[in-house]
Amino acid sequence: MTASRSYDVRPPMGLLAELTHRCPLQCPYCSNPVALERRRQELDTETWRRVFAEAAELGVLQVHLSGGEPALRPDLPELVAACVDAGLYANLITAGVNLDRARLEELADAGLDHVQLSLQGATPEVTDHVANMAGAHVRKLAFAAEVTDLGLPLTLNAVIHRANLHQIDDFVDLALELGARRLEIAHAQYYGWALVNRAALMPTREQVVEAVERVEAARERLQGRLVIDAVVPDYYARLPKPCMNGWGRQSLNVTPSGKVLPCHVAESIPHLEFWNVAEHSLDEIWYDSPAFNAYRGTDWMPDACQSCERKEIDWGGCRCQALMLTGDAAQMDPVCEQSPYHDEVQALAVIDASGSPDFTYRRFARAT
Ligand code: FES
């Protein structure tokens, strides 16, 4: 059933399945919500199987099995098989510190299509410091070697901030060395736990400019050998990013307990009501749930955005960031230079960039 609306809603393409919030790492920029869901709240195998079948029916093409650390779920091979049975492309997003060869073979046998490995640094000192886990770097490199040895396509994802921004060239070298097909260089986004550490993570404008130049040079040099995607840091930008490619336009997130969100931080917007897969089908949730329809299309936008020629390019930027920095999720994203808050945000970045480098680590390995 579809409610009447003034805009066109197309089926989603991607589903992020947050299988668990548990994680062995303690990254200071963790984007999971500040209030984590517990192990006892996690959906069981059968429910995930149904969710994947409903996702395929709805039009989803790709499932990103994520977390926390998805490999902490003992039923991960069954969940991969469930995606494959439903005809979905299965991508595993992992920290790569607790999957041995035998387990990886099980996943490959179940039909896993792709692995995305997070890197906190390009050297043991930086990785182990950022993840707050001794030996993490060595384990990640061993895992990456197993992935490519099994013939699985590998993407590396490096979240960049003040403590590792000097390693851009090293990340590129590492990607080539490890046989990755793609490298994502994504500047930390200041939501969730990352907001707690914003002053320790924020780079200076000069560092950002240099990093962008290095990424561009590597892209040019390695054309045809390595794909490099880059996400620039918001606060120094003039235009907002098209967060999620538009609210409720292309993808949905399912939390460990089955809440379905338009983006991974959406729960930070307190007035939104999220439907759960236990009570509604994904189809109902995608087309009719209040949270997905709250900022869909352009009708909700303030007047200045309504008359902007980029309104269907950046889709108003990021709703969660608008709330965080202006107190109103329906405001223009303050990263936009047209926003009355724009100068304030840039000033905030400059202040934070000289903040203490000490991290407040995310400790949730023992979530039960
Ligand atoms: Fe929620 Fe951008 S993170 S809309």
Short mmCIF file of C-alpha atoms and ligand atoms in Angstrom, two decimals:
data_model
loop_
_atom_site.label_atom_id
_atom_site.label_comp_id
_atom_site.label_asym_id
_atom_site.label_seq_id
_atom_site.Cartn_x
_atom_site.Cartn_y
_atom_site.Cartn_z
CA MET A 1 0.00 0.00 0.00
CA THR A 2 1.38 3.43 -0.88
CA ALA A 3 0.24 6.72 0.68
CA SER A 4 -0.47 9.65 -1.67
CA ARG A 5 2.51 11.99 -1.97
CA SER A 6 3.74 14.79 -4.18
CA TYR A 7 7.01 13.11 -5.07
CA ASP A 8 8.12 9.95 -6.72
CA VAL A 9 9.49 7.16 -4.50
CA ARG A 10 11.64 4.58 -6.25
CA PRO A 11 12.76 1.27 -4.77
CA PRO A 12 15.98 1.31 -2.73
CA MET A 13 19.20 -0.18 -4.13
CA GLY A 14 21.18 -0.89 -0.99
CA LEU A 15 20.54 -2.18 2.51
CA LEU A 16 22.99 -1.80 5.37
CA ALA A 17 22.42 -4.69 7.76
CA GLU A 18 23.89 -3.79 11.14
CA LEU A 19 24.08 -7.34 12.45
CA THR A 20 25.47 -6.33 15.83
CA HIS A 21 26.83 -3.26 17.58
CA ARG A 22 29.47 -5.36 19.36
CA CYS A 23 33.01 -4.66 18.16
CA PRO A 24 36.54 -5.59 19.21
CA LEU A 25 37.89 -2.17 18.20
CA GLN A 26 37.43 1.10 20.06
CA CYS A 27 37.67 3.70 17.29
CA PRO A 28 37.20 7.31 18.43
CA TYR A 29 35.16 8.13 15.28
CA CYS A 30 32.68 5.26 15.59
CA SER A 31 29.51 6.29 13.75
CA ASN A 32 27.18 3.95 15.60
CA PRO A 33 24.70 5.64 17.93
CA VAL A 34 25.83 6.73 21.37
CA ALA A 35 23.23 4.34 22.88
CA LEU A 36 24.22 0.92 21.53
CA GLU A 37 21.86 -2.02 21.10
CA ARG A 38 22.70 -5.07 23.19
CA ARG A 39 23.37 -8.62 22.12
CA ARG A 40 20.10 -9.89 23.59
CA GLN A 41 18.19 -7.43 21.36
CA GLU A 42 19.75 -8.68 18.11
CA LEU A 43 17.52 -10.18 15.41
CA ASP A 44 17.84 -13.94 15.01
CA THR A 45 18.92 -15.75 11.85
CA GLU A 46 15.38 -16.47 10.66
CA THR A 47 14.30 -12.85 10.94
CA TRP A 48 17.34 -11.66 8.99
CA ARG A 49 16.57 -14.29 6.35
CA ARG A 50 13.07 -12.85 6.02
CA VAL A 51 14.44 -9.29 5.91
CA PHE A 52 16.79 -10.20 3.05
CA ALA A 53 13.98 -11.91 1.11
CA GLU A 54 11.76 -8.84 1.59
CA ALA A 55 14.63 -6.57 0.57
CA ALA A 56 15.09 -8.44 -2.70
CA GLU A 57 11.35 -8.30 -3.32
CA LEU A 58 11.42 -4.55 -2.70
CA GLY A 59 14.15 -4.05 -5.32
CA VAL A 60 17.33 -3.96 -3.20
CA LEU A 61 20.39 -5.18 -5.12
CA GLN A 62 23.17 -5.08 -2.54
CA VAL A 63 23.37 -5.92 1.14
CA HIS A 64 26.24 -4.59 3.23
CA LEU A 65 26.72 -6.88 6.23
CA SER A 66 28.05 -4.54 8.84
CA GLY A 67 28.18 -3.72 12.54
CA GLY A 68 29.92 -3.22 14.94
CA GLU A 69 31.80 -6.27 13.78
CA PRO A 70 29.54 -8.65 11.80
CA ALA A 71 32.02 -11.50 12.21
CA LEU A 72 31.03 -11.67 15.89
CA ARG A 73 27.76 -13.26 14.74
CA PRO A 74 28.25 -17.05 14.75
CA ASP A 75 25.57 -17.35 12.03
CA LEU A 76 27.41 -15.06 9.57
CA PRO A 77 27.85 -17.81 6.91
CA GLU A 78 24.10 -18.54 7.08
CA LEU A 79 23.33 -14.85 6.73
CA VAL A 80 25.60 -14.61 3.68
CA ALA A 81 23.86 -17.65 2.20
CA ALA A 82 20.48 -16.03 2.91
CA CYS A 83 21.52 -12.95 0.89
CA VAL A 84 22.74 -15.11 -1.96
CA ASP A 85 19.55 -17.24 -1.91
CA ALA A 86 17.53 -14.03 -2.18
CA GLY A 87 19.60 -12.99 -5.22
CA LEU A 88 21.38 -10.16 -3.41
CA TYR A 89 25.03 -9.09 -3.77
CA ALA A 90 26.63 -9.72 -0.37
CA ASN A 91 29.33 -7.33 0.82
CA LEU A 92 31.03 -7.88 4.17
CA ILE A 93 32.23 -4.76 6.01
CA THR A 94 34.71 -5.91 8.63
CA ALA A 95 37.59 -4.84 10.86
CA GLY A 96 39.30 -8.09 9.83
CA VAL A 97 40.74 -8.92 13.26
CA ASN A 98 38.70 -11.99 14.16
CA LEU A 99 38.21 -13.94 10.93
CA ASP A 100 40.66 -16.75 10.26
CA ARG A 101 41.20 -18.61 6.99
CA ALA A 102 38.72 -21.40 7.82
CA ARG A 103 35.96 -18.94 8.63
CA LEU A 104 36.67 -16.86 5.55
CA GLU A 105 36.49 -20.02 3.42
CA GLU A 106 33.08 -20.74 4.93
CA LEU A 107 31.93 -17.28 3.92
CA ALA A 108 33.35 -17.66 0.42
CA ASP A 109 31.62 -21.06 0.09
CA ALA A 110 28.37 -19.45 1.22
CA GLY A 111 28.68 -17.08 -1.76
CA LEU A 112 30.17 -13.90 -0.30
CA ASP A 113 30.72 -11.46 -3.19
CA HIS A 114 33.00 -8.78 -1.75
CA VAL A 115 34.97 -7.75 1.34
CA GLN A 116 35.47 -4.23 2.61
CA LEU A 117 38.20 -3.99 5.22
CA SER A 118 38.52 -0.97 7.51
CA LEU A 119 42.00 0.44 8.12
CA GLN A 120 42.65 2.79 11.00
CA GLY A 121 46.22 3.53 9.92
CA ALA A 122 48.82 2.53 7.35
CA THR A 123 51.37 1.41 9.96
CA PRO A 124 51.09 -0.71 13.13
CA GLU A 125 51.73 2.28 15.42
CA VAL A 126 48.87 4.33 14.00
CA THR A 127 46.36 1.48 13.49
CA ASP A 128 46.86 0.03 16.95
CA HIS A 129 46.68 3.48 18.55
CA VAL A 130 43.49 4.57 16.74
CA ALA A 131 41.73 1.22 17.20
CA ASN A 132 43.13 0.91 20.74
CA MET A 133 43.99 -2.73 20.06
CA ALA A 134 47.51 -4.14 20.17
CA GLY A 135 48.34 -6.23 17.10
CA ALA A 136 45.33 -5.02 15.09
CA HIS A 137 47.39 -3.88 12.10
CA VAL A 138 49.23 -7.17 11.70
CA ARG A 139 45.96 -9.10 11.90
CA LYS A 140 44.34 -6.86 9.31
CA LEU A 141 47.16 -7.33 6.82
CA ALA A 142 47.05 -11.12 7.29
CA PHE A 143 43.29 -11.05 6.77
CA ALA A 144 43.61 -8.96 3.59
CA ALA A 145 46.11 -11.45 2.19
CA GLU A 146 43.65 -14.32 2.83
CA VAL A 147 40.85 -12.40 1.12
CA THR A 148 42.77 -11.86 -2.10
CA ASP A 149 44.23 -15.37 -1.95
CA LEU A 150 40.68 -16.71 -2.01
CA GLY A 151 39.96 -14.57 -5.06
CA LEU A 152 37.47 -12.31 -3.28
CA PRO A 153 37.43 -8.66 -4.40
CA LEU A 154 38.82 -6.38 -1.69
CA THR A 155 38.11 -2.73 -0.90
CA LEU A 156 40.04 -0.89 1.79
CA ASN A 157 38.31 1.82 3.74
CA ALA A 158 40.47 4.35 5.57
CA VAL A 159 38.78 6.89 7.79
CA ILE A 160 41.04 9.94 7.79
CA HIS A 161 41.52 12.51 10.54
CA ARG A 162 44.26 14.51 12.21
CA ALA A 163 46.08 11.44 13.57
CA ASN A 164 46.52 9.65 10.22
CA LEU A 165 46.08 12.29 7.54
CA HIS A 166 49.83 12.29 6.91
CA GLN A 167 49.55 8.67 5.75
CA ILE A 168 47.53 9.15 2.55
CA ASP A 169 50.40 8.00 0.30
CA ASP A 170 51.04 5.04 2.63
CA PHE A 171 47.38 3.97 2.39
CA VAL A 172 47.67 4.04 -1.40
CA ASP A 173 50.88 1.97 -1.31
CA LEU A 174 49.24 -0.49 1.07
CA ALA A 175 46.21 -0.87 -1.19
CA LEU A 176 48.49 -1.73 -4.13
CA GLU A 177 50.57 -4.10 -2.02
CA LEU A 178 47.49 -5.92 -0.71
CA GLY A 179 45.90 -6.26 -4.14
CA ALA A 180 42.82 -4.15 -3.29
CA ARG A 181 40.70 -3.06 -6.23
CA ARG A 182 39.36 0.02 -4.52
CA LEU A 183 40.47 2.38 -1.77
CA GLU A 184 38.06 4.65 0.04
CA ILE A 185 39.62 7.66 1.74
CA ALA A 186 36.82 9.04 3.86
CA HIS A 187 37.29 11.95 6.24
CA ALA A 188 35.71 11.30 9.63
CA GLN A 189 32.13 12.55 9.85
CA TYR A 190 31.26 14.10 13.17
CA TYR A 191 28.24 12.15 14.32
CA GLY A 192 27.71 9.75 17.19
CA TRP A 193 30.91 8.95 19.03
CA ALA A 194 33.00 11.00 16.58
CA LEU A 195 31.32 14.11 17.94
CA VAL A 196 32.77 13.31 21.38
CA ASN A 197 36.24 13.27 19.77
CA ARG A 198 35.79 16.09 17.29
CA ALA A 199 38.57 18.21 18.78
CA ALA A 200 41.04 15.31 18.62
CA LEU A 201 40.07 14.33 15.06
CA MET A 202 39.59 17.63 13.23
CA PRO A 203 42.43 18.47 10.82
CA THR A 204 43.48 21.99 9.87
CA ARG A 205 42.34 23.46 6.56
CA GLU A 206 45.93 23.26 5.27
CA GLN A 207 46.12 19.56 6.10
CA VAL A 208 42.84 18.95 4.27
CA VAL A 209 44.00 20.81 1.18
CA GLU A 210 47.20 18.80 1.12
CA ALA A 211 45.32 15.53 1.57
CA VAL A 212 42.96 16.36 -1.30
CA GLU A 213 45.96 17.12 -3.55
CA ARG A 214 47.63 13.85 -2.63
CA VAL A 215 44.48 11.85 -3.37
CA GLU A 216 44.07 13.60 -6.72
CA ALA A 217 47.71 12.92 -7.66
CA ALA A 218 47.36 9.23 -6.73
CA ARG A 219 44.12 8.94 -8.70
CA GLU A 220 45.78 10.29 -11.80
CA ARG A 221 48.88 8.17 -11.37
CA LEU A 222 46.97 4.94 -10.79
CA GLN A 223 44.17 5.26 -13.32
CA GLY A 224 43.17 1.76 -14.41
CA ARG A 225 45.03 0.12 -11.50
CA LEU A 226 43.26 1.31 -8.39
CA VAL A 227 39.94 3.09 -7.93
CA ILE A 228 40.19 5.76 -5.22
CA ASP A 229 37.01 7.23 -3.73
CA ALA A 230 37.29 10.26 -1.48
CA VAL A 231 34.89 11.85 1.00
CA VAL A 232 35.98 15.36 2.00
CA PRO A 233 35.52 16.75 5.51
CA ASP A 234 32.29 18.63 5.74
CA TYR A 235 33.13 21.50 8.01
CA TYR A 236 35.60 23.13 5.61
CA ALA A 237 33.35 22.70 2.58
CA ARG A 238 31.24 25.35 0.78
CA LEU A 239 28.56 22.98 -0.42
CA PRO A 240 26.87 20.20 1.54
CA LYS A 241 27.33 16.55 0.63
CA PRO A 242 24.26 14.75 -0.74
CA CYS A 243 24.02 12.65 2.40
CA MET A 244 22.75 9.12 1.61
CA ASN A 245 22.17 10.50 -1.91
CA GLY A 246 18.99 11.94 -0.49
CA TRP A 247 16.84 10.88 2.44
CA GLY A 248 14.80 7.77 1.60
CA ARG A 249 15.99 7.75 -2.01
CA GLN A 250 18.37 4.84 -2.42
CA SER A 251 19.09 2.95 0.75
CA LEU A 252 17.98 1.86 4.18
CA ASN A 253 19.65 0.70 7.39
CA VAL A 254 18.40 -2.07 9.62
CA THR A 255 19.73 -1.88 13.19
CA PRO A 256 20.68 -5.00 15.20
CA SER A 257 17.23 -5.00 16.83
CA GLY A 258 15.33 -4.50 13.56
CA LYS A 259 14.60 -0.77 13.52
CA VAL A 260 14.72 0.55 9.96
CA LEU A 261 16.42 3.92 9.51
CA PRO A 262 16.90 6.24 6.53
CA CYS A 263 20.55 6.75 7.61
CA HIS A 264 22.77 5.28 10.30
CA VAL A 265 22.52 8.37 12.51
CA ALA A 266 18.79 9.04 12.06
CA GLU A 267 17.99 8.06 15.66
CA SER A 268 19.71 11.28 16.73
CA ILE A 269 16.61 13.12 15.42
CA PRO A 270 14.36 12.71 18.44
CA HIS A 271 10.93 13.37 16.92
CA LEU A 272 11.21 10.64 14.26
CA GLU A 273 9.34 7.37 14.66
CA PHE A 274 11.13 4.29 13.35
CA TRP A 275 9.25 1.17 12.37
CA ASN A 276 10.64 -2.27 13.14
CA VAL A 277 10.84 -5.33 10.87
CA ALA A 278 9.10 -7.28 13.65
CA GLU A 279 5.89 -5.31 13.03
CA HIS A 280 6.07 -4.18 9.40
CA SER A 281 7.31 -5.47 6.08
CA LEU A 282 10.26 -3.62 4.53
CA ASP A 283 7.93 -2.55 1.73
CA GLU A 284 5.57 -0.82 4.18
CA ILE A 285 8.48 0.77 5.99
CA TRP A 286 10.14 2.08 2.82
CA TYR A 287 7.02 3.59 1.30
CA ASP A 288 4.83 4.51 4.26
CA SER A 289 6.77 4.91 7.51
CA PRO A 290 6.84 8.44 8.94
CA ALA A 291 10.63 8.50 9.33
CA PHE A 292 11.30 7.75 5.65
CA ASN A 293 8.77 10.32 4.49
CA ALA A 294 9.93 13.05 6.89
CA TYR A 295 12.65 14.50 4.61
CA ARG A 296 11.97 12.80 1.32
CA GLY A 297 11.89 14.80 -1.89
CA THR A 298 12.15 18.59 -1.64
CA ASP A 299 8.81 19.69 -0.13
CA TRP A 300 10.22 19.84 3.41
CA MET A 301 13.09 22.17 2.45
CA PRO A 302 13.33 25.75 3.70
CA ASP A 303 12.61 28.50 1.11
CA ALA A 304 16.28 29.21 0.34
CA CYS A 305 16.83 25.53 -0.59
CA GLN A 306 13.56 25.39 -2.56
CA SER A 307 14.85 28.03 -4.94
CA CYS A 308 18.40 26.60 -5.17
CA GLU A 309 19.38 24.97 -8.45
CA ARG A 310 21.28 22.29 -6.52
CA LYS A 311 18.28 21.11 -4.53
CA GLU A 312 18.08 17.84 -6.45
CA ILE A 313 21.86 17.44 -6.47
CA ASP A 314 22.67 17.70 -2.78
CA TRP A 315 19.12 16.98 -1.53
CA GLY A 316 19.51 19.51 1.28
CA GLY A 317 22.73 17.92 2.60
CA CYS A 318 22.62 16.08 5.89
CA ARG A 319 19.59 16.18 8.21
CA CYS A 320 21.49 14.79 11.19
CA GLN A 321 24.19 17.42 10.83
CA ALA A 322 21.60 20.19 10.49
CA LEU A 323 20.07 19.07 13.78
CA MET A 324 23.41 18.74 15.51
CA LEU A 325 24.73 22.13 14.49
CA THR A 326 21.56 24.25 14.37
CA GLY A 327 19.12 22.39 16.64
CA ASP A 328 16.64 21.85 13.77
CA ALA A 329 16.79 18.88 11.38
CA ALA A 330 14.71 20.77 8.80
CA GLN A 331 17.23 23.63 8.58
CA MET A 332 19.58 24.11 5.66
CA ASP A 333 22.72 22.01 6.22
CA PRO A 334 25.01 24.61 7.86
CA VAL A 335 27.92 23.42 5.74
CA CYS A 336 26.26 25.25 2.82
CA GLU A 337 27.72 28.72 2.36
CA GLN A 338 24.17 30.10 2.07
CA SER A 339 23.41 29.02 5.64
CA PRO A 340 23.40 31.69 8.37
CA TYR A 341 25.35 29.16 10.48
CA HIS A 342 28.07 28.56 7.86
CA ASP A 343 30.72 30.89 9.32
CA GLU A 344 30.09 29.53 12.80
CA VAL A 345 30.75 25.97 11.59
CA GLN A 346 33.98 26.96 9.87
CA ALA A 347 35.10 28.75 13.04
CA LEU A 348 34.28 25.62 15.06
CA ALA A 349 36.54 23.56 12.80
CA VAL A 350 39.44 25.96 13.27
CA ILE A 351 39.08 25.85 17.07
CA ASP A 352 38.78 22.05 17.13
CA ALA A 353 41.82 21.60 14.89
CA SER A 354 44.02 22.88 17.70
CA GLY A 355 42.32 20.75 20.37
CA SER A 356 43.88 18.00 22.48
CA PRO A 357 44.91 14.92 20.46
CA ASP A 358 43.79 12.55 23.23
CA PHE A 359 41.01 10.17 22.22
CA THR A 360 38.01 9.11 24.26
CA TYR A 361 37.83 5.52 23.07
CA ARG A 362 34.61 3.72 22.31
CA ARG A 363 34.40 0.77 24.69
CA PHE A 364 31.62 -1.63 23.83
CA ALA A 365 33.31 -4.96 23.35
CA ARG A 366 31.48 -6.25 26.39
CA ALA A 367 27.97 -5.18 25.30
CA THR A 368 25.68 -8.06 26.31
FE1 FES B 1 21.66 11.25 8.74
FE2 FES B 1 23.25 12.57 7.01
S1 FES B 1 23.84 11.20 8.59
S2 FES B 1 21.08 12.44 7.01
#
